[in-house]
Coordinates of C-alpha atoms in Angstrom, one line a residue:
X1 CA 0.0 0.0 0.0
X2 CA 1.4 3.4 -1.0
X3 CA 0.1 6.7 0.2
X4 CA 1.2 10.1 -1.1
X5 CA 1.7 13.0 1.3
X6 CA 0.7 16.2 -0.4
X7 CA 0.1 19.8 0.6
X8 CA 1.0 23.4 -0.3
X9 CA 4.5 24.6 0.6
X10 CA 5.1 25.3 4.3
X11 CA 2.0 23.5 5.7
X12 CA 4.1 21.0 7.7
X13 CA 4.0 18.2 5.1
X14 CA 7.7 17.3 5.2
X15 CA 7.7 17.7 9.0
X16 CA 5.0 15.1 9.3
X17 CA 6.7 12.8 6.8
X18 CA 9.9 13.0 8.9
X19 CA 7.9 11.9 11.9
X20 CA 6.4 9.0 10.0
X21 CA 9.5 7.6 8.5
X22 CA 12.6 9.1 10.0
X23 CA 13.7 9.6 6.4
X24 CA 14.9 13.1 7.1
X25 CA 13.2 15.0 4.3
X26 CA 14.4 18.6 4.3
X27 CA 12.1 21.0 6.0
X28 CA 13.4 24.4 5.0
X29 CA 11.1 27.5 5.1
X30 CA 10.7 28.0 1.4
X31 CA 8.8 26.3 -1.5
X32 CA 10.1 23.4 -3.5
X33 CA 12.6 22.2 -0.8
X34 CA 11.5 18.7 -1.5
X35 CA 12.7 18.2 -5.1
X36 CA 12.5 14.4 -5.3
X37 CA 9.8 12.3 -3.7
X38 CA 11.1 10.8 -0.5
X39 CA 9.9 7.3 0.2
X40 CA 9.6 5.6 3.6
X41 CA 8.1 2.4 4.8
X42 CA 6.5 2.3 8.2
X43 CA 5.0 -0.6 10.2
X44 CA 1.2 -0.7 10.9
X45 CA 0.9 -0.7 14.8
X46 CA -0.5 -4.1 15.8
X47 CA -0.5 -5.2 19.4
X48 CA -1.6 -8.7 18.4
X49 CA 1.8 -9.5 16.9
X50 CA 3.8 -9.1 20.1
X51 CA 1.3 -11.1 22.1
X52 CA 1.3 -14.0 19.7
X53 CA 5.1 -13.9 19.4
X54 CA 5.3 -14.2 23.1
X55 CA 3.0 -17.2 23.1
X56 CA 5.0 -18.9 20.4
X57 CA 8.4 -17.6 21.5
X58 CA 8.9 -16.5 17.9
X59 CA 12.4 -15.6 16.7
X60 CA 11.0 -13.0 14.3
X61 CA 8.1 -10.6 14.2
X62 CA 7.0 -9.0 10.9
X63 CA 4.3 -6.4 10.9
X64 CA 2.2 -5.2 7.9
X65 CA 3.7 -2.0 6.4
X66 CA 2.6 1.1 4.6
X67 CA 4.7 3.0 2.1
X68 CA 4.5 6.8 2.4
X69 CA 5.7 9.1 -0.4
X70 CA 6.5 12.7 0.4
X71 CA 5.5 14.6 -2.8
X72 CA 6.8 18.1 -3.3
X73 CA 4.6 21.1 -2.6
X74 CA 2.2 22.0 -5.3
X75 CA 1.1 25.5 -6.3
X76 CA -1.5 27.2 -8.5
X77 CA -0.8 26.3 -12.1
X78 CA 0.8 22.9 -11.3
X79 CA -1.5 21.2 -13.9
X80 CA 0.1 23.6 -16.5
X81 CA 3.6 22.9 -15.3
X82 CA 3.9 25.8 -12.9
X83 CA 6.5 25.4 -10.2
X84 CA 7.4 21.7 -10.3
X85 CA 3.8 20.6 -11.0
X86 CA 3.8 18.1 -13.9
X87 CA 6.5 15.9 -12.4
X88 CA 4.8 15.6 -9.1
X89 CA 1.3 15.1 -10.5
X90 CA 2.7 11.9 -12.0
X91 CA 4.0 10.9 -8.6
X92 CA 0.5 11.3 -7.1
X93 CA -0.9 9.1 -9.9
X94 CA 1.2 6.2 -8.6
X95 CA -0.2 6.1 -5.0
X96 CA -3.3 4.3 -3.7
X97 CA -4.5 7.1 -1.5
X98 CA -3.6 10.7 -0.5
X99 CA -2.8 12.2 2.8
X100 CA -3.4 15.9 2.3
X101 CA -1.7 18.0 4.9
X102 CA -3.5 21.3 5.6
X103 CA -2.2 24.2 7.7
X104 CA -4.4 24.9 10.6
X105 CA -2.0 27.1 12.6
X106 CA -1.0 30.7 12.7
X107 CA 2.8 31.4 12.7
X108 CA 4.3 34.6 11.4
X109 CA 7.7 33.0 11.3
X110 CA 6.6 30.4 8.8
X111 CA 5.8 31.9 5.4
X112 CA 2.5 30.9 3.7
X113 CA 2.8 30.7 -0.1
X114 CA -0.4 32.9 -0.3
X115 CA 0.5 35.1 2.7
X116 CA -2.6 34.0 4.7
X117 CA -3.9 30.9 6.5
X118 CA -7.1 29.6 5.0
X119 CA -7.2 25.8 5.1
X120 CA -10.2 25.3 2.9
X121 CA -8.8 27.6 0.2
X122 CA -5.5 25.6 0.4
X123 CA -7.5 22.4 -0.1
X124 CA -9.4 23.8 -3.1
X125 CA -6.1 25.1 -4.6
X126 CA -4.6 21.6 -4.8
X127 CA -7.9 19.9 -5.6
X128 CA -8.4 22.3 -8.5
X129 CA -4.9 21.4 -9.9
X130 CA -5.7 17.7 -9.6
X131 CA -9.1 18.2 -11.2
X132 CA -7.6 20.1 -14.2
X133 CA -5.1 17.3 -14.7
X134 CA -8.0 14.8 -14.6
X135 CA -10.0 16.8 -17.1
X136 CA -7.1 16.5 -19.5
X137 CA -7.0 12.7 -18.9
X138 CA -10.8 12.3 -19.5
X139 CA -10.6 14.4 -22.7
X140 CA -7.8 12.2 -24.0
X141 CA -9.9 9.1 -23.2
X142 CA -12.9 10.7 -24.9
X143 CA -10.9 11.3 -28.1
X144 CA -9.9 7.7 -28.2
X145 CA -13.4 6.3 -27.4
X146 CA -15.1 8.7 -29.8
X147 CA -13.6 6.9 -32.8
X148 CA -14.9 3.5 -31.5
X149 CA -18.3 4.9 -30.7
X150 CA -18.8 6.5 -34.1
X151 CA -21.7 5.0 -36.0
X152 CA -23.2 3.4 -32.9
X153 CA -22.2 -0.2 -33.7
X154 CA -19.9 -0.6 -30.7
X155 CA -22.5 -0.3 -27.9
X156 CA -19.9 -0.4 -25.1
X157 CA -18.0 2.4 -26.6
X158 CA -21.2 4.5 -27.0
X159 CA -22.0 3.9 -23.3
X160 CA -18.4 4.8 -22.2
X161 CA -18.5 8.0 -24.3
X162 CA -21.7 9.1 -22.7
X163 CA -20.2 8.3 -19.2
X164 CA -17.1 10.3 -20.0
X165 CA -19.2 13.3 -21.1
X166 CA -21.0 13.3 -17.7
X167 CA -17.7 12.8 -15.8
X168 CA -16.1 15.7 -17.7
X169 CA -19.0 18.0 -16.8
X170 CA -18.7 16.9 -13.2
X171 CA -15.0 17.8 -13.1
X172 CA -15.6 21.0 -15.0
X173 CA -17.8 22.1 -12.1
X174 CA -14.7 21.8 -9.9
X175 CA -15.9 18.6 -8.2
X176 CA -13.5 15.7 -7.6
X177 CA -14.1 12.3 -9.3
X178 CA -14.6 10.7 -5.9
X179 CA -17.9 12.5 -5.5
X180 CA -19.1 11.3 -8.9
X181 CA -21.8 8.6 -8.8
X182 CA -20.8 5.5 -10.6
X183 CA -22.8 2.4 -11.2
X184 CA -21.3 -1.1 -11.0
X185 CA -21.3 -1.3 -14.8
X186 CA -19.5 2.0 -15.1
X187 CA -16.7 1.2 -12.6
X188 CA -14.5 -0.1 -15.4
X189 CA -15.0 3.1 -17.4
X190 CA -13.8 5.1 -14.4
X191 CA -10.7 2.9 -13.9
X192 CA -9.7 3.4 -17.5
X193 CA -9.1 7.1 -16.8
X194 CA -6.6 6.7 -13.9
X195 CA -7.9 9.8 -12.2
X196 CA -6.1 11.6 -9.4
X197 CA -9.3 12.9 -7.7
X198 CA -10.8 9.4 -7.6
X199 CA -8.3 8.4 -4.9
X200 CA -9.5 8.4 -1.3
X201 CA -8.2 11.2 0.9
X202 CA -7.4 11.9 4.5
X203 CA -7.1 15.6 5.3
X204 CA -4.4 15.9 8.0
X205 CA -5.3 19.1 9.9
X206 CA -1.9 20.3 11.2
X207 CA -2.4 22.3 14.4
X208 CA 0.1 24.1 16.6
X209 CA 1.5 22.6 19.8
X210 CA -0.4 25.1 22.0
X211 CA -3.7 23.7 20.6
X212 CA -2.9 20.1 21.5
X213 CA -5.6 18.7 23.9
X214 CA -8.0 21.4 23.0
X215 CA -11.6 20.6 21.9
X216 CA -11.5 20.3 18.1
X217 CA -14.8 22.1 17.9
X218 CA -13.1 25.1 19.4
X219 CA -10.5 25.3 16.6
X220 CA -12.0 27.3 13.8
X221 CA -9.6 26.1 11.1
X222 CA -10.2 22.5 12.1
X223 CA -13.9 23.0 12.0
X224 CA -13.8 24.4 8.5
X225 CA -11.7 21.5 7.3
X226 CA -14.1 19.0 8.8
X227 CA -17.1 20.7 7.1
X228 CA -15.4 20.7 3.8
X229 CA -14.4 17.0 4.1
X230 CA -18.0 16.1 4.8
X231 CA -19.1 17.4 1.4
X232 CA -16.9 14.8 -0.4
X233 CA -17.0 12.0 2.2
X234 CA -13.3 12.3 3.0
X235 CA -11.6 11.6 6.4
X236 CA -10.0 14.2 8.7
X237 CA -7.3 13.6 11.2
X238 CA -6.2 16.4 13.6
X239 CA -2.5 16.2 14.2
X240 CA 0.4 18.3 15.3
X241 CA 3.2 17.5 13.0
X242 CA 5.9 19.3 15.0
X243 CA 5.0 17.3 18.2
X244 CA 4.8 14.1 16.2
X245 CA 8.3 14.7 14.9
X246 CA 9.6 15.3 18.5
X247 CA 7.8 12.2 19.7
X248 CA 9.4 10.1 17.0
X249 CA 12.9 11.1 18.3
X250 CA 12.2 10.2 21.9
X251 CA 13.1 6.9 23.6
X252 CA 10.0 4.8 24.6
X253 CA 10.0 5.8 28.3
X254 CA 10.1 9.6 27.6
X255 CA 7.5 9.1 24.9
X256 CA 5.2 7.3 27.3
X257 CA 5.5 10.0 29.9
X258 CA 4.9 12.8 27.4
X259 CA 1.8 11.1 26.0
X260 CA 0.4 10.5 29.5
X261 CA 0.9 14.2 30.3
X262 CA -1.1 15.2 27.3
X263 CA -3.7 12.5 27.8
X264 CA -2.8 10.8 24.5
X265 CA -3.9 7.2 24.2
X266 CA -1.8 6.7 21.1
X267 CA 0.3 9.0 18.9
X268 CA -1.1 10.9 16.0
X269 CA 1.1 8.9 13.7
X270 CA -0.4 5.6 14.9
X271 CA -3.9 7.0 14.3
X272 CA -2.8 8.2 10.8
X273 CA -1.4 4.8 9.9
X274 CA -4.4 2.9 11.2
X275 CA -6.8 5.4 9.5
X276 CA -4.9 5.0 6.2
X277 CA -5.0 1.3 6.5
X278 CA -8.8 1.3 7.1
X279 CA -9.3 4.0 4.3
X280 CA -8.4 1.4 1.7
X281 CA -10.5 -1.3 3.2
X282 CA -7.5 -3.4 4.3
X283 CA -7.3 -5.9 7.1
X284 CA -4.6 -8.3 8.4
X285 CA -4.6 -12.0 9.0
X286 CA -1.9 -13.5 11.1
X287 CA 0.5 -16.5 10.9
X288 CA 2.3 -17.5 14.0
X289 CA 5.0 -20.0 15.0
X290 CA 8.4 -20.4 16.6
X291 CA 10.2 -19.2 13.5
X292 CA 8.1 -16.1 12.8
X293 CA 4.9 -14.3 13.7
X294 CA 3.6 -12.2 10.8
X295 CA 0.8 -9.9 9.7
X296 CA -0.4 -10.3 6.1
X297 CA -2.3 -7.4 4.4
X298 CA -5.4 -8.2 2.4
X299 CA -8.4 -6.4 1.1
X300 CA -11.6 -6.9 3.2
X301 CA -13.7 -9.6 1.6
X302 CA -10.7 -11.7 0.3
X303 CA -11.4 -15.4 0.3
X304 CA -9.0 -18.0 1.8
X305 CA -7.2 -19.2 -1.3
X306 CA -6.4 -15.6 -2.5
X307 CA -5.2 -14.7 1.0
X308 CA -3.0 -17.7 1.0
X309 CA -1.5 -16.5 -2.3
X310 CA -0.1 -13.5 -0.4
X311 CA 2.3 -15.9 1.2
X312 CA 3.1 -17.8 -1.9
X313 CA 1.4 -18.5 -5.2
X314 CA 1.7 -22.2 -4.6
X315 CA -0.5 -21.8 -1.5
X316 CA -3.3 -20.4 -3.7
X317 CA -3.0 -22.8 -6.6
X318 CA -2.9 -25.9 -4.5
X319 CA -5.2 -24.7 -1.7
X320 CA -6.9 -27.5 0.2
X321 CA -8.1 -25.8 3.4
X322 CA -7.3 -23.3 6.1
X323 CA -7.3 -24.0 9.8
X324 CA -8.5 -20.8 11.4
X325 CA -8.8 -19.5 15.0
X326 CA -9.4 -15.9 16.3
X327 CA -6.3 -14.4 17.8
X328 CA -8.0 -13.5 21.1
X329 CA -9.4 -17.0 21.5
X330 CA -6.0 -18.5 20.8
X331 CA -4.3 -16.3 23.4
X332 CA -7.0 -16.9 26.1
X333 CA -6.7 -20.7 25.7
X334 CA -2.9 -20.5 25.7
X335 CA -2.0 -22.8 22.8
X336 CA -3.2 -24.1 19.4
X337 CA -3.5 -27.6 20.9
X338 CA -5.9 -26.3 23.6
X339 CA -7.9 -24.3 21.0
X340 CA -8.3 -27.5 18.9
X341 CA -9.3 -29.5 22.0
X342 CA -12.0 -26.9 22.7
X343 CA -13.2 -27.0 19.1
X344 CA -12.2 -23.4 18.5
X345 CA -10.1 -24.1 15.4
X346 CA -12.2 -24.2 12.3
X347 CA -11.3 -25.9 9.0
X348 CA -12.4 -23.6 6.2
X349 CA -12.6 -24.1 2.5
X350 CA -12.3 -22.1 -0.7
X351 CA -15.3 -19.9 -0.1
X352 CA -14.3 -18.7 3.4
X353 CA -14.0 -14.9 3.6
X354 CA -11.0 -14.0 5.8
X355 CA -11.6 -11.9 8.9
X356 CA -9.3 -9.3 10.6
X357 CA -7.3 -11.1 13.3
X358 CA -7.7 -14.6 11.9
X359 CA -4.7 -16.8 12.9
X360 CA -4.3 -19.2 10.0
X361 CA -2.5 -22.4 9.1
X362 CA -2.8 -23.3 5.4
X363 CA -2.8 -26.8 3.8
X364 CA -2.1 -27.2 0.1
X365 CA -1.2 -29.8 -2.5
X366 CA 2.2 -29.2 -4.1
X367 CA 1.3 -31.3 -7.2
X368 CA -1.9 -29.2 -7.8
X369 CA 0.1 -26.0 -7.5
X370 CA 2.5 -27.1 -10.3
X371 CA -0.3 -27.7 -12.8

């Protein structure tokens, strides 16, 4: 899973990225300080892994991971190549979802590219650039499909062209593709366009340290971001990037003390990672043993054979069954043997839909997998 971290210059985007990945992206107080996209991989927080590893005395623990890409600051005109726009629009096209960092703090020492703090206007500035890029992509697709639709003999092409006309009009009204209603039959048409604004978004409302612990409804900038996000069904996460960067540099004991003082159950980064994971409809199933305890990322609704294929293609091709037990049940009973004795381990077949927290042992036929 790959997420792009975007935002106007000097909104705290690279500061947040530093906290996420320890990758050390430059955080200078001027636009375009991030010239190449910085990439970092971060583990998905999962308390289940350590508990299972302790039960099995595992030699290795491997969590699920998310890849974050720090994409350089966009400005007005990016869709026309202004600033460093075209290059970075292509980087956004490669990610699965977008973390859009929005400045919700006042600080005269940190220059705003527009010399004012207006988070909704900032959001609309970037959204418009992405929409303009999408309009070009839809127009290119229309030009291609129009030839096939001419004469009306190719009914699918005629349907797609009509769909593209409606989609183009939607974008032209400055609305992102993620708010465009698509039927099940039209999903393929939308996918063919590879649109930037069809990607799910989390708006990271970056507040100042003095506002940490405050009621979010008492922060006008945060309230305005939440109201905007509601109009397009996007997520909002309130976070202080500067504090998160400081927390990421503390040792575990100091970090625990700091979080307790501020009444934080978990860090903003952990919340961001979990929210990002959920945004894409992802869950984890688990495998555990003396050699390794590991989380495997799958899309919610994945069936057992396809989930097995995440470990190895042979597991999917030669799938026979999956022995499954809930992780909490396994821990409470103390061993897999005890879980089997209590009838808590289920043998599931090819139609079983995997659940988050399933601990699984797969059985497969090697000869079948080689066919």
